[in-house]
Short mmCIF file of C-alpha atoms in Angstrom, two decimals:
data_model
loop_
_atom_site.label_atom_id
_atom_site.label_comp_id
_atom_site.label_asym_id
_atom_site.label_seq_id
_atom_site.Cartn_x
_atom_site.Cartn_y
_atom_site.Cartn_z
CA UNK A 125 41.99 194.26 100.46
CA UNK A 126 45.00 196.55 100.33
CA UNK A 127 45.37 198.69 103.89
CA UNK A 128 46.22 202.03 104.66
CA UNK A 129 49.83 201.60 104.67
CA UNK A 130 52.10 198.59 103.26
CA UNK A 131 52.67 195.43 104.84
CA UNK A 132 55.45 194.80 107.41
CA UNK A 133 57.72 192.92 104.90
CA UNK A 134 61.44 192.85 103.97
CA UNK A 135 63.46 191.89 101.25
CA UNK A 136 67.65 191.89 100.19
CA UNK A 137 66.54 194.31 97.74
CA UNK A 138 64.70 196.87 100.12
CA UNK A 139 67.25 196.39 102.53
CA UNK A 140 70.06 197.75 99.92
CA UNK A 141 68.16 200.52 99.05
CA UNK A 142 67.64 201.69 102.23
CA UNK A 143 71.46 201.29 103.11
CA UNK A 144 72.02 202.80 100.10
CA UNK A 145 69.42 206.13 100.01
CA UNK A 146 66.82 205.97 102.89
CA UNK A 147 65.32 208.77 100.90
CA UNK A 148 64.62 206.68 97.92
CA UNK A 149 63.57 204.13 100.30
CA UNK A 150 61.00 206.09 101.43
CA UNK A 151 59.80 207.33 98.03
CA UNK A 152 59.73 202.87 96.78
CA UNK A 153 58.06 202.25 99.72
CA UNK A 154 55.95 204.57 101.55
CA UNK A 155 55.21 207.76 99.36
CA UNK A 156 54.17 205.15 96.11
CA UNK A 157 51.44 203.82 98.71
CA UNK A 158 47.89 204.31 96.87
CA UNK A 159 49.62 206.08 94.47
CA UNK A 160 47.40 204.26 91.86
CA UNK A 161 44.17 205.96 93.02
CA UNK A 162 42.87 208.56 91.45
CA UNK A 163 42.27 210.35 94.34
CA UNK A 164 45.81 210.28 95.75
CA UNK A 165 48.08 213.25 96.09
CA UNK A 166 49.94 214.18 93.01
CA UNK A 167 53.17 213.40 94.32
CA UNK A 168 52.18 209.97 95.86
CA UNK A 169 50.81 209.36 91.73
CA UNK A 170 54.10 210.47 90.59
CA UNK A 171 56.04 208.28 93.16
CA UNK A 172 53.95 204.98 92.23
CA UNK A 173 54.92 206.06 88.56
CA UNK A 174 58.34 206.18 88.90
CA UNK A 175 58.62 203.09 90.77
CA UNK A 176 57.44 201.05 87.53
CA UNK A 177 60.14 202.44 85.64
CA UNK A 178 62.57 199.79 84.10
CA UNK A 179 66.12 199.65 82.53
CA UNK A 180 66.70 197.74 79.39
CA UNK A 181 68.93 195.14 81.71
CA UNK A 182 66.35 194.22 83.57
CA UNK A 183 63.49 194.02 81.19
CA UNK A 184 65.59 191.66 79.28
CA UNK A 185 66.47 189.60 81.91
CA UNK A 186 62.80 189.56 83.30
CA UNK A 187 61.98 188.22 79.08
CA UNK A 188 64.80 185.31 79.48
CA UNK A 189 63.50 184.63 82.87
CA UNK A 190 60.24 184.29 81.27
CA UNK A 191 61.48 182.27 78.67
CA UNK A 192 63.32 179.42 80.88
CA UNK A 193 60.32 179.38 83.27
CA UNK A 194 57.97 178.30 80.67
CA UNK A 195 60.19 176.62 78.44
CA UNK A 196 60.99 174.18 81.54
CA UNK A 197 57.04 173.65 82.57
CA UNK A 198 56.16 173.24 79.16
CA UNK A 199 59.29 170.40 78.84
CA UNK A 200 59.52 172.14 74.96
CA UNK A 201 62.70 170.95 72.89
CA UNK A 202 65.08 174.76 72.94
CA UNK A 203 64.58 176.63 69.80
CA UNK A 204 67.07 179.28 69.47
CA UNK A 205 65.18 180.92 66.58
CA UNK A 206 61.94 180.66 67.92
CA UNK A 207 63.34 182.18 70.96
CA UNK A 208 65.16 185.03 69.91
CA UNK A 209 62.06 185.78 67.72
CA UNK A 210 59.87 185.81 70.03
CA UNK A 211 61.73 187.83 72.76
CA UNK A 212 62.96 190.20 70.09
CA UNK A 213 59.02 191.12 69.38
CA UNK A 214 58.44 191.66 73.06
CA UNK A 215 61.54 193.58 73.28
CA UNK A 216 61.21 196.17 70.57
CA UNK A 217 57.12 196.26 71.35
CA UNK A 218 58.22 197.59 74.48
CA UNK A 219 60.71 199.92 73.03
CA UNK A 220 58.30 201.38 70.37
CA UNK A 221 55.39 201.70 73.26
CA UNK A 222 57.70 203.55 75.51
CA UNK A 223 58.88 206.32 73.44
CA UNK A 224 55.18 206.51 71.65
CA UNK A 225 52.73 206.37 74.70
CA UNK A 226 54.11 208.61 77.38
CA UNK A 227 50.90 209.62 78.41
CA UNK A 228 49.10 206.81 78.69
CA UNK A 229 51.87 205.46 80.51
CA UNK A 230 51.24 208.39 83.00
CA UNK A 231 47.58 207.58 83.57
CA UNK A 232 48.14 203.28 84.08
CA UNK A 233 51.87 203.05 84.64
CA UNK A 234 51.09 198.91 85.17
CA UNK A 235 49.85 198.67 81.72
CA UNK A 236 52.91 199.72 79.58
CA UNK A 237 56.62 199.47 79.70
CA UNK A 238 58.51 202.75 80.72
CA UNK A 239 62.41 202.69 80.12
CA UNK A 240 64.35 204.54 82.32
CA UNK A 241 66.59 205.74 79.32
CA UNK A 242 63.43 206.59 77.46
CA UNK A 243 62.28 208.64 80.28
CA UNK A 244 65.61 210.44 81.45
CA UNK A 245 66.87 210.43 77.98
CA UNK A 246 70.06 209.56 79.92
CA UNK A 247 71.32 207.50 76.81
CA UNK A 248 70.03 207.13 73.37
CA UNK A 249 68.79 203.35 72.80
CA UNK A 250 68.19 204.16 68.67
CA UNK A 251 71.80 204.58 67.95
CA UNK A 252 75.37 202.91 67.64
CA UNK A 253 73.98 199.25 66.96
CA UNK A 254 72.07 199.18 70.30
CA UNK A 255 69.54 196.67 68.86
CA UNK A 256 72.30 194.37 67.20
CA UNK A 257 74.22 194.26 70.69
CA UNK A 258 70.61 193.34 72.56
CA UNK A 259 70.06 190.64 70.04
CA UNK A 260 73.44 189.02 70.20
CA UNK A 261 73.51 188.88 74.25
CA UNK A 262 69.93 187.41 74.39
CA UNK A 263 71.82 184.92 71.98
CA UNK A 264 75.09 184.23 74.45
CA UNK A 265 72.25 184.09 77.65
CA UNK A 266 69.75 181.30 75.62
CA UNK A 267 72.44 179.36 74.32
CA UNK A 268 74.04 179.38 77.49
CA UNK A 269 70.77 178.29 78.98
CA UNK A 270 70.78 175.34 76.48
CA UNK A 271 74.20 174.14 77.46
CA UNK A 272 73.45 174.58 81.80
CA UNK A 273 73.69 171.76 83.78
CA UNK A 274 70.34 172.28 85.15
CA UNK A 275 69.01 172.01 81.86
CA UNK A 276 70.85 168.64 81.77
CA UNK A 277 69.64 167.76 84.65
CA UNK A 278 65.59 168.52 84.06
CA UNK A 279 65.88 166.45 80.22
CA UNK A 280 66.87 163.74 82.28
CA UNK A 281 64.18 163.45 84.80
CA UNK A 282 63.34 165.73 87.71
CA UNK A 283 60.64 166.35 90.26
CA UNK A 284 59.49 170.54 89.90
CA UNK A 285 59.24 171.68 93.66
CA UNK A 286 58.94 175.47 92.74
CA UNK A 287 59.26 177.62 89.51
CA UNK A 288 58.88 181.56 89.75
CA UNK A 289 56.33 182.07 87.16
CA UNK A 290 53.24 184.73 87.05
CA UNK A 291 54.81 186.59 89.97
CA UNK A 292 54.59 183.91 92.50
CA UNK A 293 56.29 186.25 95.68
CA UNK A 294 57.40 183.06 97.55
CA UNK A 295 57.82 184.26 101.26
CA UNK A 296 58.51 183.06 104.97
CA UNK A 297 57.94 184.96 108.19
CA UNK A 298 60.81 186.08 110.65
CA UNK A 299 58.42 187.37 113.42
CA UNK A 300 55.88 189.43 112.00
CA UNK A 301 57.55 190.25 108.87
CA UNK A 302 56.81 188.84 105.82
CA UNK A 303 60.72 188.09 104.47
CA UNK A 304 60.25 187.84 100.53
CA UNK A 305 62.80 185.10 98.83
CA UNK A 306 61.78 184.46 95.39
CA UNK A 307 63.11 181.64 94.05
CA UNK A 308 63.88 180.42 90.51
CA UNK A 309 63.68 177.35 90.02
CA UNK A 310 63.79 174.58 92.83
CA UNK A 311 63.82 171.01 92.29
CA UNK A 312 64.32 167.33 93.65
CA UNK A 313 67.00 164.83 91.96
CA UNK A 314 66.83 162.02 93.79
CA UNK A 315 67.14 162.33 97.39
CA UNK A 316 68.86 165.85 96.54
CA UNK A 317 67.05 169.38 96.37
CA UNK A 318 68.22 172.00 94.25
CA UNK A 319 67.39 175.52 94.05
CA UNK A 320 68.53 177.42 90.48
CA UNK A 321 69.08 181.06 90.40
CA UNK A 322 69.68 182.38 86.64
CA UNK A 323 71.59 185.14 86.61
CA UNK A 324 71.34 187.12 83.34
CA UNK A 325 74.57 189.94 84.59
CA UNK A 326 77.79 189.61 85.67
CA UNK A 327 78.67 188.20 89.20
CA UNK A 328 77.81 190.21 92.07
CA UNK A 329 79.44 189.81 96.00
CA UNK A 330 75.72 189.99 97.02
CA UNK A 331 75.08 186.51 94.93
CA UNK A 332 76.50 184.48 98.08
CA UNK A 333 74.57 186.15 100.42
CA UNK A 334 71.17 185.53 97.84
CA UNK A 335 71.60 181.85 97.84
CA UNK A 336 72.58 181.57 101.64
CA UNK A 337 68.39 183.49 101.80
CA UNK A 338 67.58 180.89 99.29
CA UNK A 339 68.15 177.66 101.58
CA UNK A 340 66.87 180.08 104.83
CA UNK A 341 63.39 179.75 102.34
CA UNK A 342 63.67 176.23 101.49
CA UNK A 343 64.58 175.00 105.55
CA UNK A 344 61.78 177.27 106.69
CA UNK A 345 58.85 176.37 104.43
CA UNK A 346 59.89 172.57 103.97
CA UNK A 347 61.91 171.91 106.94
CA UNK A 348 64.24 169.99 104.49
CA UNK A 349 67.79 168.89 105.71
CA UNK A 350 70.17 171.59 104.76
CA UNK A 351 72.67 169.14 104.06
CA UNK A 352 70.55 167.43 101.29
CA UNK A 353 70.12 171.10 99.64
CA UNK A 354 72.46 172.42 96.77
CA UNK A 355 72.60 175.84 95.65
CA UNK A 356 73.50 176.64 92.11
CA UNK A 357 74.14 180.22 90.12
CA UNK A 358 73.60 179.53 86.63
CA UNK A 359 75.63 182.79 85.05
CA UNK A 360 74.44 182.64 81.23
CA UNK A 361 76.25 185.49 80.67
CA UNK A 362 79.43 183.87 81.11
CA UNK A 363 77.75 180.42 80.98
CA UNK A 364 79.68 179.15 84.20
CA UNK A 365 77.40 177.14 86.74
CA UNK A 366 78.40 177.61 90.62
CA UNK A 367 77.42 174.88 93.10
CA UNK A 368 77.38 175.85 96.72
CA UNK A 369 76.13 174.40 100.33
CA UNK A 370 75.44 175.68 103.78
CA UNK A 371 75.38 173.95 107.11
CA UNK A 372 72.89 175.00 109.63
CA UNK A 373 75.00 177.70 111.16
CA UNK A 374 75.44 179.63 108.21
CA UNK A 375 71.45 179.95 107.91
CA UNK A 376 70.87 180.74 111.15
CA UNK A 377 73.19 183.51 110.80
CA UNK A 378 71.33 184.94 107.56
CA UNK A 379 68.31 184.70 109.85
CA UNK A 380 69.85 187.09 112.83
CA UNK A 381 71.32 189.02 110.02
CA UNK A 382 67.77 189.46 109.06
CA UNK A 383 66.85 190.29 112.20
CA UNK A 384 69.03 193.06 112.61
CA UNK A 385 68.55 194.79 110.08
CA UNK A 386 64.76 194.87 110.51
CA UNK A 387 65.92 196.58 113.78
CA UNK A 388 67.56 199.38 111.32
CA UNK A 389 64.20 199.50 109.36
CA UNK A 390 61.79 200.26 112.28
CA UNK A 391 64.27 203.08 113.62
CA UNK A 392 62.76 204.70 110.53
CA UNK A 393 58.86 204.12 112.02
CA UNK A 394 56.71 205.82 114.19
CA UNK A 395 54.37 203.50 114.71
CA UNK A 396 55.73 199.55 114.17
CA UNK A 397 52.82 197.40 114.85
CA UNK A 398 50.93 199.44 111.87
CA UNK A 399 54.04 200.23 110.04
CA UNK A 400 53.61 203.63 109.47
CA UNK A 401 56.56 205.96 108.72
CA UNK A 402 58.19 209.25 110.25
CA UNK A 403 58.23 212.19 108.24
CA UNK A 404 60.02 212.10 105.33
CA UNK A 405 63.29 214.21 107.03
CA UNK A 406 63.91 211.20 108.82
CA UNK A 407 64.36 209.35 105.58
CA UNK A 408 68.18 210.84 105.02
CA UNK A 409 69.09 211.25 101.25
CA UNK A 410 72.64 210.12 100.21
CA UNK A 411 72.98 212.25 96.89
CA UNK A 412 76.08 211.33 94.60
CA UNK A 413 77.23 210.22 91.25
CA UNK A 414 76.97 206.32 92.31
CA UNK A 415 73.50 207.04 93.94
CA UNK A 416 71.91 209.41 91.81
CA UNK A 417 72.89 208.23 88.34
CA UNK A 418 70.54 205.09 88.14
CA UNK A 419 67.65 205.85 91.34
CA UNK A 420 64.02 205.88 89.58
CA UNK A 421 62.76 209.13 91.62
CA UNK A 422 65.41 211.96 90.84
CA UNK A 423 62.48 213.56 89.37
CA UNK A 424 60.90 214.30 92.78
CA UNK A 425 63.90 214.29 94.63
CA UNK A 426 64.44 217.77 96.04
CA UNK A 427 68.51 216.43 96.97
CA UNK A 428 68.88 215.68 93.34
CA UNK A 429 71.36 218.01 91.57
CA UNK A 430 72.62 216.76 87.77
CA UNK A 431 75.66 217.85 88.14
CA UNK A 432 75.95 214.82 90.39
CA UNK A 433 75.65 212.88 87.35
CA UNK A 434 77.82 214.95 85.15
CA UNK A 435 80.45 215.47 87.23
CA UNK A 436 83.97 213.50 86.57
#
């Protein structure tokens, strides 16, 4: 049954929204909240609407993603025509029912893709070869896929601990917050676990800090020596594999980190136990080129301007 207002919960992703626009913060995750009622206030429908949008990067990588996940549990030799076939149909299905089913969209946003370009029209996706450059990088990220060393490693016998697949949400608690970590791929070689995390862009300083969240998951939920856990960044853009490994003190850290900044997040409530916001004011909007140019609710965003986007 889903309650009156959202669960007490944090993630690395909430948590750099809300450093980065507490205002959009508020709009992901208060103002969506029931949004998909029909009964619910037009702007709380319009929130919850916005929040499904998509960009093209991330659809893609959430179609390789899918790809790997059951290509692994379904131990099926790689085929690279197959593949591209098959993610090129789910691709450009989603492109056609985008730009042709607005509306329905509008009434069951969960039902149909929405592309933020589509939507903004902030950059045309029909022209300059945009399909031919789509096609060749799903190319580079499943060949690179082919050629991992994690792929290596599962063809030559593996136990499966963990595989993100049909939105599994794998979460521990810090407290009374439910800390979301969703994992990859995890997996025992021996006496070694390893935990995968494909990564479909280019690097990111925040990848360190994703894996380091990664082993806080594994050492909470399976109490498993840290020092028997490796970490491993599988970039298929670039096709480079990164192998890293914590001691104890470095997850603990993450953990007060955590902490901490759920001490920033409740400065924003009124009421913590039920986790129920202040008013909207309190949520501070940080309008700007960098902020602006890519955030899902400009639409209902009363700070938006565009010339923050068209500025130089």
């Amino acid at each position: 049954m889903i309650g009156e207002y959202p669960e007490k919960s944090w993630s690395f992703s909430k948590d750099k929204l809300l450093s980065k626009c507490p205002r959009a913060y508020y709009y992901s995750k208060f103002l969506i909240w029931g949004g998909w009622e029909k009964t619910a206030p037009e702007r709380s429908k319009m929130a919850y609407r916005l929040s499904k949008l998509t960009t093209i990067e991330q659809f893609l990588g959430s179609l390789i993603h899918d790809y790997i996940a059951n290509n692994i549990t379904a131990l099926k030799t790689p085929d690279l025509k197959m593949a591209l076939k098959n993610i090129g149909y789910e691709f450009n299905k989603a492109v056609y029912y985008s730009k042709k089913y607005q509306k329905e969209w509008e009434k069951n946003p969960k039902s149909i893709v929405m592309f933020y370009s589509i939507y903004y029209k902030n950059r045309n996706i029909f022209e300059n070869e945009f399909g031919k450059k789509i096609k060749e990088k799903t190319k580079i990220l499943l060949q690179n896929y082919y050629n991992s060393k994690t792929l290596k490693d599962i063809q030559n016998g593996i136990k499966i601990m963990e595989i993100d697949k049909e939105n599994n949400f794998s979460s521990f608690f810090i407290d009374d917050y439910k800390i979301y970590s969703i994992i990859d791929f995890m997996y025992k070689k021996g006496s070694e676990v390893i935990i995968v995390d494909w990564k479909t862009g280019k690097k990111s300083k925040d990848d360190d800090f994703q894996l380091k969240l990664y082993a806080l998951y594994a050492y909470k939920n399976y109490t498993i020596n840290l020092e028997k856990i490796t970490l491993i960044n599988e970039y298929l853009l670039e096709g480079i594999s990164e192998e890293k490994k914590y001691n104890k003190d470095d997850i603990l850290k993450v953990e007060e980190h955590i902490k901490s900044r759920i001490k920033i997040l409740e400065s924003y409530l009124k009421d913590k136990k039920r986790n129920i916001p202040k008013d909207e004011r309190f949520f501070q909007a940080k309008p700007s080129k960098y902020n602006c140019k890519w955030c899902n609710f400009k639409a209902i965003c009363p700070e938006y301007k565009e010339n923050f986007i068209n500025k130089n």
